[in-house]
PDB file of C-alpha atoms in Angstrom:
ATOM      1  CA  UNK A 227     169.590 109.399  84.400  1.00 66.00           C
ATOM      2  CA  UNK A 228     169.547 106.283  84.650  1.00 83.00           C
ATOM      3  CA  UNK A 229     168.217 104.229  81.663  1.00 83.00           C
ATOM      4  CA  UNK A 230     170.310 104.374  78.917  1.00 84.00           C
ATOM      5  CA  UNK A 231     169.558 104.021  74.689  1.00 83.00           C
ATOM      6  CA  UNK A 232     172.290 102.040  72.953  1.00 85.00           C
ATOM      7  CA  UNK A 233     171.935 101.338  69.413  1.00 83.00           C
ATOM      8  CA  UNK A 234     167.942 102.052  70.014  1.00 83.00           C
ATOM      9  CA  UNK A 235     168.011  99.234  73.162  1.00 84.00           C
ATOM     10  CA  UNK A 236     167.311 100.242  76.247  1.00 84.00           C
ATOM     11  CA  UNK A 237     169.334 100.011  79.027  1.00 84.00           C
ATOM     12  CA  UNK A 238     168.391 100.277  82.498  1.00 85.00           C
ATOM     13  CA  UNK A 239     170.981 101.205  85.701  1.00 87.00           C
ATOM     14  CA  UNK A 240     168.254 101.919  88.114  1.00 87.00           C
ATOM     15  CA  UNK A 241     168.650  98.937  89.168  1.00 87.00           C
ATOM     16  CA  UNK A 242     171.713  95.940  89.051  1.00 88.00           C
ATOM     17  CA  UNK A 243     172.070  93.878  85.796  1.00 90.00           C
ATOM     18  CA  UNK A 244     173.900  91.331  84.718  1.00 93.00           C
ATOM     19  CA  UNK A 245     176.670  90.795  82.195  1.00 95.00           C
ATOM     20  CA  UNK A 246     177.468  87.651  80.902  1.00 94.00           C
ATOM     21  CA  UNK A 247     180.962  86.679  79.809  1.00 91.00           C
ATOM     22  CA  UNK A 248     181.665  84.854  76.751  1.00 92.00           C
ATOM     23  CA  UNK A 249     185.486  84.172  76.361  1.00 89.00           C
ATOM     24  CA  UNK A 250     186.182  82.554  72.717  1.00 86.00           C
ATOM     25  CA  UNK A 251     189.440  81.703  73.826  1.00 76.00           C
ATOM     26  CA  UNK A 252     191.537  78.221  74.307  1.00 65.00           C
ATOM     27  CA  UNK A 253     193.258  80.452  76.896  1.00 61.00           C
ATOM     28  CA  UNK A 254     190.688  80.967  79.243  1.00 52.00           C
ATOM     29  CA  UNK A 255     190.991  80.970  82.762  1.00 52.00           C
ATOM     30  CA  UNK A 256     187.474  80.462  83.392  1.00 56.00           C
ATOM     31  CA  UNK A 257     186.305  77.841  80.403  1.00 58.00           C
ATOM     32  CA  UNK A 258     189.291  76.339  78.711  1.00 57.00           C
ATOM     33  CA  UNK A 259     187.926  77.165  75.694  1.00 59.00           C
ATOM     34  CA  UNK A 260     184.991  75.543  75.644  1.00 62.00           C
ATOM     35  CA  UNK A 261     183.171  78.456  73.403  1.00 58.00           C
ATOM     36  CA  UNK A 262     184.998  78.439  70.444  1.00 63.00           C
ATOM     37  CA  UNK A 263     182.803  76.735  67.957  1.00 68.00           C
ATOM     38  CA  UNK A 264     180.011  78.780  66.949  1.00 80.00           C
ATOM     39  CA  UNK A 265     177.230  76.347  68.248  1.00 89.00           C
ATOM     40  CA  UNK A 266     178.647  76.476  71.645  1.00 87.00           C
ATOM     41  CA  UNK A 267     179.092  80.058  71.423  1.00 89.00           C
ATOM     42  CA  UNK A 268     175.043  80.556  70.755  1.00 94.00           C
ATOM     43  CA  UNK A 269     174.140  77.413  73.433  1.00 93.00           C
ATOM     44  CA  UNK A 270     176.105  79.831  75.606  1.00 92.00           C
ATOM     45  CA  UNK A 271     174.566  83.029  75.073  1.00 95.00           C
ATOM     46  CA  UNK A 272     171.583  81.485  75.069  1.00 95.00           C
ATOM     47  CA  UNK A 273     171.580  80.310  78.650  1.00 95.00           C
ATOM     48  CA  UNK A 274     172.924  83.502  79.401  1.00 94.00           C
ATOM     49  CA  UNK A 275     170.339  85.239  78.542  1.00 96.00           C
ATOM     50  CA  UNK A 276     167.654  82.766  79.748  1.00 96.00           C
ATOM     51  CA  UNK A 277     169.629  83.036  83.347  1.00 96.00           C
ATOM     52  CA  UNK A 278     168.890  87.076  83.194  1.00 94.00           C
ATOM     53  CA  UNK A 279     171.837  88.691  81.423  1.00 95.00           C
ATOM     54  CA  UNK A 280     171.154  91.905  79.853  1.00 93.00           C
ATOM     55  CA  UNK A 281     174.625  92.205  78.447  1.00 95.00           C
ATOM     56  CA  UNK A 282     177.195  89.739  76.531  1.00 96.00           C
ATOM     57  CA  UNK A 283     180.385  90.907  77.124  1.00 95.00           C
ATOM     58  CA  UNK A 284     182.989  88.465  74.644  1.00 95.00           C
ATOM     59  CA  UNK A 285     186.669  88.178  74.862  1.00 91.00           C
ATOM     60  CA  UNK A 286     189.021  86.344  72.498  1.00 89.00           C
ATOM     61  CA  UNK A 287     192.332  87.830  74.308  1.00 83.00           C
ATOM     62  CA  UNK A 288     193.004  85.791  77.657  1.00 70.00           C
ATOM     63  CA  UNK A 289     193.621  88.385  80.405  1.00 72.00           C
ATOM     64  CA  UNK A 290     194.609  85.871  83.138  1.00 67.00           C
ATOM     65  CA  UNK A 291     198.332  86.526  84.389  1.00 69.00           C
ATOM     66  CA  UNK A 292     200.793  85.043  82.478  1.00 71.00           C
ATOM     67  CA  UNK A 293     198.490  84.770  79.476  1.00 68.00           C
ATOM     68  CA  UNK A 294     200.413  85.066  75.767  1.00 77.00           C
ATOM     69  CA  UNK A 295     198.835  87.332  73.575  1.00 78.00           C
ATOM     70  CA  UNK A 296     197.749  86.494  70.529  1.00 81.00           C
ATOM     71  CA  UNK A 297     197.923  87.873  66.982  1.00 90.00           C
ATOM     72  CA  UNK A 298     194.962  90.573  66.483  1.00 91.00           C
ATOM     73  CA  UNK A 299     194.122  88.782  63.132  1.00 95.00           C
ATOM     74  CA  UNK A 300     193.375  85.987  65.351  1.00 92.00           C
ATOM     75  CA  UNK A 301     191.857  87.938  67.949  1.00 93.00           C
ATOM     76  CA  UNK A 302     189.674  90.065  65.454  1.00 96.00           C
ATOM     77  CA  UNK A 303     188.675  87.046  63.345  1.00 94.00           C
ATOM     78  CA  UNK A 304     187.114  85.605  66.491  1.00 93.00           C
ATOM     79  CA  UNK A 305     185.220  88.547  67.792  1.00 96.00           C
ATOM     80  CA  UNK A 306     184.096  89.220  64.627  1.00 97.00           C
ATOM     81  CA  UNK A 307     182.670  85.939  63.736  1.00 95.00           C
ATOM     82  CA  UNK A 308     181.310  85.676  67.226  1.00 95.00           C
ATOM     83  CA  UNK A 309     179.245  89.083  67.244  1.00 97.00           C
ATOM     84  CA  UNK A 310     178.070  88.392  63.648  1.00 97.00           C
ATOM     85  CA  UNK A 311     176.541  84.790  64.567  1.00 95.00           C
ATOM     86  CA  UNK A 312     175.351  86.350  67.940  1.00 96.00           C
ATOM     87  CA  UNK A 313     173.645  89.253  66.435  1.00 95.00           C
ATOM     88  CA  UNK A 314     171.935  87.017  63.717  1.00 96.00           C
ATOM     89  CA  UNK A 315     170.356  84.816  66.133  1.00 96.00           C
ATOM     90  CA  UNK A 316     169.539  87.544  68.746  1.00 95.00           C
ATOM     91  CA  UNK A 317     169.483  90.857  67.211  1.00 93.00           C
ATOM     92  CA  UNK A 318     167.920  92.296  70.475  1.00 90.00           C
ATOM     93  CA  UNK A 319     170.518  91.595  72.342  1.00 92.00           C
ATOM     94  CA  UNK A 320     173.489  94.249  73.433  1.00 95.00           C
ATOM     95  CA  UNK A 321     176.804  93.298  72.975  1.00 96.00           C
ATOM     96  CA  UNK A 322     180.466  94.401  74.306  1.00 96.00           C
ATOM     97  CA  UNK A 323     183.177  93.978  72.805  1.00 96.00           C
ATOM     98  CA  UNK A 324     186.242  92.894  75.228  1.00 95.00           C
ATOM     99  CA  UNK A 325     189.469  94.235  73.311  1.00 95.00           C
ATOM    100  CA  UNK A 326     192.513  96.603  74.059  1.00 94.00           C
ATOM    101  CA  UNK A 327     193.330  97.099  70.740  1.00 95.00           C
ATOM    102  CA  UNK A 328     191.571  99.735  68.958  1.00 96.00           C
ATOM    103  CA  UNK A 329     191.580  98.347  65.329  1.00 96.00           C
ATOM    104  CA  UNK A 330     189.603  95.682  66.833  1.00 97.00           C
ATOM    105  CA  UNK A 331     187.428  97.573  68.550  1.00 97.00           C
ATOM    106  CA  UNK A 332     186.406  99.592  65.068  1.00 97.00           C
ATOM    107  CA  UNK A 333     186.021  95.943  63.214  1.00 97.00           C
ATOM    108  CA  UNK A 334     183.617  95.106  66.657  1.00 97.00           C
ATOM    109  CA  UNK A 335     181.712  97.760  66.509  1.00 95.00           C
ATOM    110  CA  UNK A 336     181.335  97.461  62.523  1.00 96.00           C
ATOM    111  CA  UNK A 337     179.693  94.005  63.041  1.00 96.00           C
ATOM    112  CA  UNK A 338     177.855  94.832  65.200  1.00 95.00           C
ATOM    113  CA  UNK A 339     179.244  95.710  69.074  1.00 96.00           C
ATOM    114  CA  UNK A 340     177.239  98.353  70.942  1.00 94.00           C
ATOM    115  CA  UNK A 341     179.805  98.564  73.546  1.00 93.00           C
ATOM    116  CA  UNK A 342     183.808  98.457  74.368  1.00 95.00           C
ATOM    117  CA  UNK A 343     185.453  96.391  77.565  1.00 94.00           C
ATOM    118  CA  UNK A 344     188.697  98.150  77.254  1.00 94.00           C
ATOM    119  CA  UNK A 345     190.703  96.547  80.664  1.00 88.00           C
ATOM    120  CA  UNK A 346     193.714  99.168  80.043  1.00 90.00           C
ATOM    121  CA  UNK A 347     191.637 102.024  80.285  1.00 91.00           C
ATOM    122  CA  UNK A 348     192.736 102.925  76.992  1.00 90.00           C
ATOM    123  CA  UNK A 349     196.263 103.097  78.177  1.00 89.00           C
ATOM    124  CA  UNK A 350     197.845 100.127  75.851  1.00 90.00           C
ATOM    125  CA  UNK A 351     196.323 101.911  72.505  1.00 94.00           C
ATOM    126  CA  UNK A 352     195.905 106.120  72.507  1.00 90.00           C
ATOM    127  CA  UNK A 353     193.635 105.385  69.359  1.00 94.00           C
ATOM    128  CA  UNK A 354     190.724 103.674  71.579  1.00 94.00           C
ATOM    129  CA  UNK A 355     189.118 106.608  72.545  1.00 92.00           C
ATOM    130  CA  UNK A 356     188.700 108.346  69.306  1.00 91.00           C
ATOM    131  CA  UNK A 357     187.353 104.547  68.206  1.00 90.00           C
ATOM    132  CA  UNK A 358     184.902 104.665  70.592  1.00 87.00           C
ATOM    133  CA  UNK A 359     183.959 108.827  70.484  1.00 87.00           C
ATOM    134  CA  UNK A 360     182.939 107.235  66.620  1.00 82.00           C
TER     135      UNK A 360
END
């Protein structure tokens, strides 16, 4: 099988898509943080999706080496606010959620994430995969 129904979306494998990546952090090893204000963060998503992305993937947790973590209030407030404004202006449009921690992941999903980017595999928090099963 390979076309998929997320959150009544399709979503088709047969064939390569693309996934855009939005990282809402200062601590970026891509952007610098140039998508932390939410107009940048929908000028962003926009082109994304005008250059053919079928997925948003967002991040507010730098994953580079040597990046600090930050707080998961901070993390959560930005991933939150960033899939709420997203989904508002493109309610179409599928969403994942790029977060290790599985609180997060639950408050993601809540607002509106159709999907989890979990880069440990669910090995930094045991309490992913029963967020996700939900």
């Amino acid at each position: 099988m390979s076309v998929f129904k997320i959150n009544g979306k399709k979503l088709d494998l047969s064939t390569a898509i693309v996934m855009g990546i939005l990282n809402i952090t200062q601590d970026s090893f891509y952007d610098g943080g140039k998508y932390l204000l939410t107009k940048n963060i929908l000028v962003k998503t926009e082109q994304m999706l005008k250059d053919g992305a079928s997925i948003i993937d967002i991040g507010a947790q730098s994953s580079r080496p040597g990046a600090k973590s930050i707080k998961s209030k901070l993390e959560k407030e930005r991933l939150v606010s960033a899939i709420t404004n997203i989904k508002q202006h493109f309610p179409e449009i599928i969403i994942s959620a790029d977060t290790y921690r599985a609180e997060i992941a639950k408050a993601c999903m809540e607002s509106g994430a159709d999907m989890i980017n979990d880069i440990s595999a669910v090995n930094m928090d045991s309490r992913m995969l029963y967020v996700i099963a939900e």
